[in-house]
XYZ file of C-alpha atoms in Angstrom:
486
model
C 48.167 -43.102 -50.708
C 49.756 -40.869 -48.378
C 48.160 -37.982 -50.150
C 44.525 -39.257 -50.014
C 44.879 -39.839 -45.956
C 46.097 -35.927 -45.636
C 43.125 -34.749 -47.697
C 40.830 -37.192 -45.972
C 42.183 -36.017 -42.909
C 41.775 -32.153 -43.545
C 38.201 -32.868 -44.711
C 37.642 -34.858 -41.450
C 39.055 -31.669 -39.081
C 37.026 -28.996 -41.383
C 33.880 -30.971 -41.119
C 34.573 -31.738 -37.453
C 35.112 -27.578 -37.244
C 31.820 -26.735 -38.827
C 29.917 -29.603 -36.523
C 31.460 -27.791 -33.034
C 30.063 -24.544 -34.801
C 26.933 -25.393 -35.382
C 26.665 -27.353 -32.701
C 27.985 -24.382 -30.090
C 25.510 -21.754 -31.981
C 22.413 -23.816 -30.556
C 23.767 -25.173 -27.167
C 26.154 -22.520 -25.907
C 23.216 -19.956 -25.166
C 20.970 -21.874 -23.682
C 19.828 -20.471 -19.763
C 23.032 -18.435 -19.945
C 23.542 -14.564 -20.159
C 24.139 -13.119 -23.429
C 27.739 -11.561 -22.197
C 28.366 -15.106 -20.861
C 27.451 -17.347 -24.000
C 29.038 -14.096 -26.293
C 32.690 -14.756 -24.550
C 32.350 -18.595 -24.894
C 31.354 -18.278 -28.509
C 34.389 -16.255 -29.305
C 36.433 -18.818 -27.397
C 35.314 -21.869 -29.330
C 35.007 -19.689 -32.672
C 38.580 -17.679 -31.972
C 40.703 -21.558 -31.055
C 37.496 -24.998 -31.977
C 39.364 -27.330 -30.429
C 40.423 -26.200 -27.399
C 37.325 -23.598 -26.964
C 35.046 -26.388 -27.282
C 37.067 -28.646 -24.937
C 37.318 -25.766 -22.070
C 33.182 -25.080 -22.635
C 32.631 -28.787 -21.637
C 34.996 -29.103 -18.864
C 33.790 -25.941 -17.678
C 30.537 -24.482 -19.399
C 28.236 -25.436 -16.676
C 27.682 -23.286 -13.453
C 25.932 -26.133 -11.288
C 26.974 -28.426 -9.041
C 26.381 -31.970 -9.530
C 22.681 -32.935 -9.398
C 23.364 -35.064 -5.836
C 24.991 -31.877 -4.230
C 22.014 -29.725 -5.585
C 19.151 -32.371 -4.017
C 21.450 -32.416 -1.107
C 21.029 -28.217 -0.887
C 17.293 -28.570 -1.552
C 16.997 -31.007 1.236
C 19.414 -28.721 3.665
C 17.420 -25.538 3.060
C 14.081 -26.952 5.119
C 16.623 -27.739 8.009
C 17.502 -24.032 7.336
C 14.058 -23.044 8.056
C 13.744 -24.881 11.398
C 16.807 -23.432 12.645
C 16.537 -19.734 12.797
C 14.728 -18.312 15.661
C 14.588 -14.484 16.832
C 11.895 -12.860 13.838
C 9.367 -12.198 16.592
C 12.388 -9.133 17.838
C 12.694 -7.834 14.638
C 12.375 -3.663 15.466
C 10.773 -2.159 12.848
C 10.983 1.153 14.855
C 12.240 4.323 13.020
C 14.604 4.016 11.084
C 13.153 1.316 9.245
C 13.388 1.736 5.384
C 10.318 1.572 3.863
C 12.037 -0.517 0.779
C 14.017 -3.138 3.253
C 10.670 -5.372 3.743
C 10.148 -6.148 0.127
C 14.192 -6.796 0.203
C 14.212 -8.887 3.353
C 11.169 -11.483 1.186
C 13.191 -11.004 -1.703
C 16.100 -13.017 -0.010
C 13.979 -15.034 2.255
C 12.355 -16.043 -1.635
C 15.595 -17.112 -2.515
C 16.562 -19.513 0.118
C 17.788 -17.214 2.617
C 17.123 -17.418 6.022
C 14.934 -14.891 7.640
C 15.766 -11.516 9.012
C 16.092 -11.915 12.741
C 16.590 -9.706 15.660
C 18.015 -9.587 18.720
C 22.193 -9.594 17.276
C 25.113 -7.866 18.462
C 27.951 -7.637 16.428
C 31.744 -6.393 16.024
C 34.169 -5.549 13.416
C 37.820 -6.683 13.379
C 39.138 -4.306 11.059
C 43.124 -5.994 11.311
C 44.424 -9.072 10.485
C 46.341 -10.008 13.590
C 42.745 -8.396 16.067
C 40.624 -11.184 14.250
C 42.881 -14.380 14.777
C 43.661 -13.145 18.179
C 39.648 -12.817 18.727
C 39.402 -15.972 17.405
C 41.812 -17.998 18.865
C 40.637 -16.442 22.213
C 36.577 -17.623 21.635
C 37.401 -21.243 20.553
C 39.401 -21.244 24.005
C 36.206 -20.591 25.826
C 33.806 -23.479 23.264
C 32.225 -25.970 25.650
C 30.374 -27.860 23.155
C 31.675 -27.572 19.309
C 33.601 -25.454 17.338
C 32.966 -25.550 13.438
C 35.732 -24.295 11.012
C 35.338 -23.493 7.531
C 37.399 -21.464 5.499
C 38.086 -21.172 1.752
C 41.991 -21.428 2.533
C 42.895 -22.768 5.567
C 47.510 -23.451 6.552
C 49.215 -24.032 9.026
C 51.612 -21.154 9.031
C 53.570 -19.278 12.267
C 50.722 -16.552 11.775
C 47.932 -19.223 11.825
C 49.679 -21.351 14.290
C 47.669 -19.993 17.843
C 44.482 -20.513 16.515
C 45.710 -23.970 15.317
C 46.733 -24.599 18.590
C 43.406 -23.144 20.375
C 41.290 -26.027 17.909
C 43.804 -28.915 19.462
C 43.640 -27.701 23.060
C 39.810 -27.849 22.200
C 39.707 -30.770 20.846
C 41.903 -32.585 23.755
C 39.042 -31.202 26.635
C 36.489 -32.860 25.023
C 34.763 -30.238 22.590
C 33.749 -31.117 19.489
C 35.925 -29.774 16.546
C 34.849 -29.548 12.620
C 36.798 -28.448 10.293
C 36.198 -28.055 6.441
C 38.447 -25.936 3.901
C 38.256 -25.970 0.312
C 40.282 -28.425 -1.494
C 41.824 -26.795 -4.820
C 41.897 -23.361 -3.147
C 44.350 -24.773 0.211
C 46.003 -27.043 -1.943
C 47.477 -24.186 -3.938
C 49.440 -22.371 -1.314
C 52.449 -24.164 1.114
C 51.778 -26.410 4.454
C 48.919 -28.013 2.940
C 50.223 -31.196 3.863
C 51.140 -29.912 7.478
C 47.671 -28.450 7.674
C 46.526 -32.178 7.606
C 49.150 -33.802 9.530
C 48.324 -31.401 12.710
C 44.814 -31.621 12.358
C 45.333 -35.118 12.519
C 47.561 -35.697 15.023
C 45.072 -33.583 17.216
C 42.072 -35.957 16.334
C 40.481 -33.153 14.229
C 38.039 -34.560 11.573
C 38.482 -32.453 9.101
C 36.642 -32.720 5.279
C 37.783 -30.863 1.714
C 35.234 -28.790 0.394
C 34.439 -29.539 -3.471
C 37.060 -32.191 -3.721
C 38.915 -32.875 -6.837
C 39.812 -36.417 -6.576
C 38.475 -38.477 -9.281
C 40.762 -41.535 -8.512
C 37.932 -41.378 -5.085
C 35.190 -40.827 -7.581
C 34.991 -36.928 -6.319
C 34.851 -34.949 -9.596
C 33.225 -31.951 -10.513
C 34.126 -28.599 -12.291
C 36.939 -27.662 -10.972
C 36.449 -23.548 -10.577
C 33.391 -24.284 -8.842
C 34.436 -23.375 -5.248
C 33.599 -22.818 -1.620
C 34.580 -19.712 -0.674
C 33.368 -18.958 2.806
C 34.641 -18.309 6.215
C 33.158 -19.197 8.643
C 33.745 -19.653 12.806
C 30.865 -21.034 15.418
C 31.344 -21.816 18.621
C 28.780 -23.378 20.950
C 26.212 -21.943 18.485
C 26.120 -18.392 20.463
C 29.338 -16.842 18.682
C 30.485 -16.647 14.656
C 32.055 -15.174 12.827
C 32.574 -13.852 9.150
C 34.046 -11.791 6.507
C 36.542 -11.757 4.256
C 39.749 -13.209 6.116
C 41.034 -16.477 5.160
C 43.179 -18.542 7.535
C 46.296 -17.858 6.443
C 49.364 -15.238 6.815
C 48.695 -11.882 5.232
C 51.535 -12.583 2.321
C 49.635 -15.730 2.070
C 52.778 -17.845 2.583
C 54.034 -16.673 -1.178
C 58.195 -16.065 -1.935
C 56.654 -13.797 -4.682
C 54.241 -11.373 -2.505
C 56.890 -11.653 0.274
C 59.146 -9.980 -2.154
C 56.891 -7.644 -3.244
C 55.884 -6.614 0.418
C 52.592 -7.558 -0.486
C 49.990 -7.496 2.572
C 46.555 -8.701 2.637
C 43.620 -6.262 4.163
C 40.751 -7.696 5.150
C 37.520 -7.769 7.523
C 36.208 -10.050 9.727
C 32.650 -9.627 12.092
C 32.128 -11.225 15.371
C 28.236 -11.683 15.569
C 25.838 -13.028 18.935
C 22.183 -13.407 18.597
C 20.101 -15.955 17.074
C 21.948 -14.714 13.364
C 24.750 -17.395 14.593
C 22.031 -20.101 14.115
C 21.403 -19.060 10.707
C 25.307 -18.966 9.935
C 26.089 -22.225 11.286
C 23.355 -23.633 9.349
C 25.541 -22.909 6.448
C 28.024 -24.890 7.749
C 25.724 -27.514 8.981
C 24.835 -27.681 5.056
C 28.588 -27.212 3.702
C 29.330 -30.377 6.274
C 25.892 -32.387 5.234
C 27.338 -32.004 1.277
C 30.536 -33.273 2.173
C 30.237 -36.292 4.844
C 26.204 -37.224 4.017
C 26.099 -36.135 7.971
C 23.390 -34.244 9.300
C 24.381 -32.637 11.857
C 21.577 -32.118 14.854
C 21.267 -29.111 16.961
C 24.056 -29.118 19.815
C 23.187 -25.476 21.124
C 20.141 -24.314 23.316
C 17.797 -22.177 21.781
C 19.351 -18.143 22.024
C 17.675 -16.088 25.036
C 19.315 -12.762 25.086
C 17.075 -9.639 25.867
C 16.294 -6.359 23.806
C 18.885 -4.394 23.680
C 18.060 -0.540 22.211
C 21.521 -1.247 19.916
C 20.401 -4.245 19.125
C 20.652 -5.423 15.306
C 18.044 -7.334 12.469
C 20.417 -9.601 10.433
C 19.760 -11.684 7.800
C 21.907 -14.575 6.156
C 22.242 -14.812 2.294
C 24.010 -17.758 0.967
C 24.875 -17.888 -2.352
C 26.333 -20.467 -5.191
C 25.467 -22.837 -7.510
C 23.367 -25.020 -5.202
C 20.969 -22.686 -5.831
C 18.732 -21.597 -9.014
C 19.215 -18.005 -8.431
C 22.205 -15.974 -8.289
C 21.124 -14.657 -4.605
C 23.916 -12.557 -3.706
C 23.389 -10.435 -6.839
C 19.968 -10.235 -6.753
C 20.544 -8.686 -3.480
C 22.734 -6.195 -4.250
C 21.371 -5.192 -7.415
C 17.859 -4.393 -4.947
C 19.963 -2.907 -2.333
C 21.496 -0.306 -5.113
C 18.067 0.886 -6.767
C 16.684 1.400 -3.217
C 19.614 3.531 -1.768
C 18.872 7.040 -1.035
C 21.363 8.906 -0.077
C 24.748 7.168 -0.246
C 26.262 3.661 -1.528
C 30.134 2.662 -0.019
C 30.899 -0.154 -1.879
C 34.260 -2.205 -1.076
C 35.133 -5.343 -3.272
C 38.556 -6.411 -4.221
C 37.297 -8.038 -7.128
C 35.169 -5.830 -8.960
C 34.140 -7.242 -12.467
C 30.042 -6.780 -12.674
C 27.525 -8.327 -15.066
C 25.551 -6.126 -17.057
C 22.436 -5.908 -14.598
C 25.100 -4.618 -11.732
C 26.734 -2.275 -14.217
C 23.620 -0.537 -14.667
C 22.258 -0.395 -11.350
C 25.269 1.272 -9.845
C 26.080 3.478 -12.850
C 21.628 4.139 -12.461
C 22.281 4.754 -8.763
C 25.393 7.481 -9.338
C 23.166 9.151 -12.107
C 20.055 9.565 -10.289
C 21.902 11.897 -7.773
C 23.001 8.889 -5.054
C 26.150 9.523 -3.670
C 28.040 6.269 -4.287
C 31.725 5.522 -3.715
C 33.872 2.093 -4.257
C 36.722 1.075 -2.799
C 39.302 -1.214 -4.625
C 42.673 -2.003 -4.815
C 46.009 -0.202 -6.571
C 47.363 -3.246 -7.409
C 46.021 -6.632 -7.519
C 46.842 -10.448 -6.940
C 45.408 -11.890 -10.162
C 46.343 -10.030 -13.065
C 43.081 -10.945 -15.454
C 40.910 -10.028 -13.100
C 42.092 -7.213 -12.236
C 42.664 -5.898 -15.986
C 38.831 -6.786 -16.523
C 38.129 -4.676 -13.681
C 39.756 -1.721 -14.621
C 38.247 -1.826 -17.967
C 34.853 -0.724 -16.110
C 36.685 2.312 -14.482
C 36.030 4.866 -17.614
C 32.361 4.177 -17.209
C 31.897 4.387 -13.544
C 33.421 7.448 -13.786
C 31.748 9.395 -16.557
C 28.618 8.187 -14.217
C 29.661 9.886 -11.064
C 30.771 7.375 -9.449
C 33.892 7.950 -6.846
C 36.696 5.184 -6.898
C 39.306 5.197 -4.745
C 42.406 3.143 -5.347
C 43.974 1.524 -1.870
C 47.691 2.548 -2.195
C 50.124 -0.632 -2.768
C 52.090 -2.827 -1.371
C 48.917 -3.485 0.805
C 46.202 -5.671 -1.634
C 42.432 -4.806 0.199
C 40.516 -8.288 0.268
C 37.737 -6.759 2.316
C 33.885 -7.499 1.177
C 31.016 -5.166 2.179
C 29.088 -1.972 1.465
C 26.670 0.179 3.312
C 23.468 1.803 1.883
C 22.446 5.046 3.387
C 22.828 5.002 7.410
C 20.679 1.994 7.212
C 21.895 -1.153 6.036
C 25.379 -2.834 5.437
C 26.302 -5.887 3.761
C 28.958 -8.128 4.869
C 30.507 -11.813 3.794
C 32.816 -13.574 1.591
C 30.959 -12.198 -1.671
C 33.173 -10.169 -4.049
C 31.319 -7.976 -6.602
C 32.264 -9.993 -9.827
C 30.852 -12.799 -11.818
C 32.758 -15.752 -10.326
C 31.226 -14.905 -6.500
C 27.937 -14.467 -8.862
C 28.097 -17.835 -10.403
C 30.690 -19.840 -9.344
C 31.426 -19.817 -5.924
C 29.388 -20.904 -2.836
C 29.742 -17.594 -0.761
C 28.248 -16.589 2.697
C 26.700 -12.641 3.017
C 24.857 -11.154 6.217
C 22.578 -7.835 5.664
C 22.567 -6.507 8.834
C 20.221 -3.594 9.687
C 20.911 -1.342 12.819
C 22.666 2.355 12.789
C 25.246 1.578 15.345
C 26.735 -1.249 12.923
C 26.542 0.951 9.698
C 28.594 3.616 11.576
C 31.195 1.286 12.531
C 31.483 0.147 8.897
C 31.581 3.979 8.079
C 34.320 4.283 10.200
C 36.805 1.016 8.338
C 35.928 2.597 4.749
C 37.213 6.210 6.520
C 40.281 4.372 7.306
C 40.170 2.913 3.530
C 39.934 6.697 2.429
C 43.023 8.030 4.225
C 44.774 5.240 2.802
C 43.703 5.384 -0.941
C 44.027 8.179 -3.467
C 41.084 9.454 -5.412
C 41.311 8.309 -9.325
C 39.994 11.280 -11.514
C 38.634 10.650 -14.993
C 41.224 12.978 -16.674
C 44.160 10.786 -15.389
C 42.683 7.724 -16.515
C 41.684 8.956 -19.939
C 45.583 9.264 -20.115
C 46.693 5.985 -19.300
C 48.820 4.474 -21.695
C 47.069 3.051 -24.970
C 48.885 -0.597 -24.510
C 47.275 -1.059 -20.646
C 43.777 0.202 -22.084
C 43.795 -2.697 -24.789
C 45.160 -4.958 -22.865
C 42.024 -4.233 -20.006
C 39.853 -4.576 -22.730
C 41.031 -7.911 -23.725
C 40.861 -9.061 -20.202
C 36.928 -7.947 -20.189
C 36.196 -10.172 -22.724
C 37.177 -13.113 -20.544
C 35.397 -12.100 -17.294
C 32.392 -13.132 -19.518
C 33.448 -17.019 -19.363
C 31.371 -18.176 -16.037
């Protein structure tokens, strides 16, 4: 008897095997890459069970339909809120390839270019927070906080303190911070308490609490940062609010030290970045939030800068902030800089910057020695031998510090600058935040943080990687193959 039940049991789990096959073969590539449904294959061929149970929990790149009707809705309110295209300069040196780009985004749910910005970099940690902390002191009306990872630590604690003092004059304070991503580092629960005890209403992005009925895939995440104040001043980048060891024993012991880069823009772009926020806030509470800020009246300045705000994620049908590089590459000229901590492409990025290199561009990225999340940063070096034989310059930012900055110039005309990393998770999975901004006297700021990069970082040649030892170059390839499962 016992006998029959283990065959009839075997039979069961082979026939159960071959169904999840079959089954996977016709599903799995369905509106996905080939790379993407070729890694998720070999996970649910390689281990059925499990493979098949990971490809359900996490196989699908959208939001929830209510979050995406909720983005749809949000992205008219978008259009009412940006102001400023009638001072657009399209004096010299306007790229004759940065109109078609500028539709291309606005095509995609971007807001439009605008004019009429000023804008400043904040190349160091402790310079942004202090900038900061010092602009919410001077908010009348509202201050609006998001930030992928948001605690309470004795770095953080000023700018904590600058919200509350806001908060107790009568100003209007919003705060919203990722929940999985805050969650995962110490004084999450002290993060809370004081924005409580200030009277702070405060919101988790992409909550995972399904005891509340808030469930969704769980890698899906909001990763922007983003400051307004009054609806005149924001800010963005790269720079989460936390310490630069990110409150870790393990990177404290390492010396590890974050590197990042934040922006400080003015001009009617702040409208465009706070309606990101306005929709971040909408998705969360069911809240529309109505304008609290007089229209922007600042004059023409000659330095005065065209941005345009790209959000990105899977609220939308597009993968925007791709799309947008990927143009930005094949129209570059002269020279690319790109920075990215996280560099694992897709194919259609692969080719346009190894395209770029070949086709006599001058094109140079910035990445890390070391890096915080060993897959990832395996998978990326697995791309190294490529980028090389096609010309391509990488320099390697020496250790113990980890550079977390996001953004890349093309030519003297154009940068790009957000919470966007160049891989297929800020493709695909992650709500992210970039502004093109247009305007020489920003691009050679920029120039100057990726000189400082350059005296920090060594050159990698192809001859010393081509010698690298032959366990790290299987064990990068390895780590490729699951940069494919988005």
């Amino acid at each position: 008897m016992e006998h029959w039940l283990v065959v009839t049991l075997i039979v069961v789990l082979v026939l159960l095997d071959l169904a999840i096959r079959a089954f996977s073969l016709v599903v799995v590539p369905i509106n996905r890459k080939p790379q993407t449904a070729t890694g998720w294959l070999l996970a649910i061929f390689l281990i059925p069970y499990i493979g098949f149970f990971l490809f359900l929990l996490l196989g699908s790149s959208k939001l929830p339909r209510a979050r995406r009707e909720k983005q749809t809705e949000i992205n008219r309110y978008i259009l009412e809120q940006t102001e400023g295209i009638e001072r657009v300069r399209r004096d010299h040196p306007w790229p004759p390839w940065l109109e078609s780009i500028t539709h291309l985004n606005r095509h995609l749910g971007a807001m439009p270019l605008v004019g009429g910005n000023q804008a400043e970099l904040y190349p160091h940690y402790d310079d942004a927070f202090a900038e900061m902390t010092a602009a919410v002191d001077e908010a009348r009306r509202f201050v609006h906080v998001e930030f992928y990872i948001a605690s309470l630590d004795d770095t953080t604690r000023p700018f904590f303190e600058s919200l509350a003092r806001a908060q107790a004059r009568g100003v209007t304070v919003r705060f919203l911070m990722d929940h999985w991503a805050s969650k995962s580092y110490p004084y999450f629960k002290q993060t809370l308490a004081f924005l409580d005890a200030a009277g702070i209403e405060w919101h988790l992005m992409l909550p995972l609490l399904p005891l509340q009925g808030k469930f969704q895939r769980p890698d899906l995440r909001n990763h922007r940062k983003i400051l307004v104040i009054d609806g005149s001043v924001a800010f963005t980048g790269s720079q989460n609010l936390i310490d630069r060891s990110y409150d870790l024993r393990s990177n404290i012991e390492r010396g590890l030290r974050w590197r990042d880069l934040f922006a400080r823009f003015e001009g009617p772009v702040v409208a465009g970045i706070n309606a990101l926020f306005v929709t971040d806030w909408y998705s969360e509470t069911d809240e529309l939030l109505l304008r609290e800020s007089d229209p922007v009246q600042r004059a023409d300045r000659a330095d005065a800068l065209d941005c345009q705000v790209v959000p990105s994620g899977p609220g939308f049908d597009g993968e925007n902030n791709l799309r947008l590089f990927n143009a930005l590459l094949y129209a570059a000229q002269e020279r690319v800089v790109i920075t990215s901590p996280y560099f694992v492409p897709d194919d259609s990025m692969l080719y346009a910057i190894t395209t770029t290199a070949q086709r006599g561009v001058e094109v140079e990225l910035f990445v890390g020695e070391i890096g915080d999340h060993a897959m990832t940063w395996h998978a990326q070096r697995s791309y190294y031998e490529g980028l090389l034989r096609a010309g391509v310059r990488i320099w390697l930012y020496r250790s113990p510090t980890v550079l977390h900055a996001k953004h890349f110039t093309i030519d003297d005309d154009v940068a790009v600058i957000g919470s966007s990393n160049m891989d297929m998770r800020s493709f695909t999975l992650n709500l992210e935040i970039s502004v093109m901004v247009r305007g020489k006297p920003f691009v050679d700021a920029l120039r100057e943080v990726q000189d400082d990069y350059r005296a920090a970082s060594r050159e990698l040649t192809l001859d010393e990687w081509l010698a690298r030892p032959r366990g790290s170059r299987v064990f990068d390839n390895v780590a490729r193959l699951t940069a494919a499962l988005q």
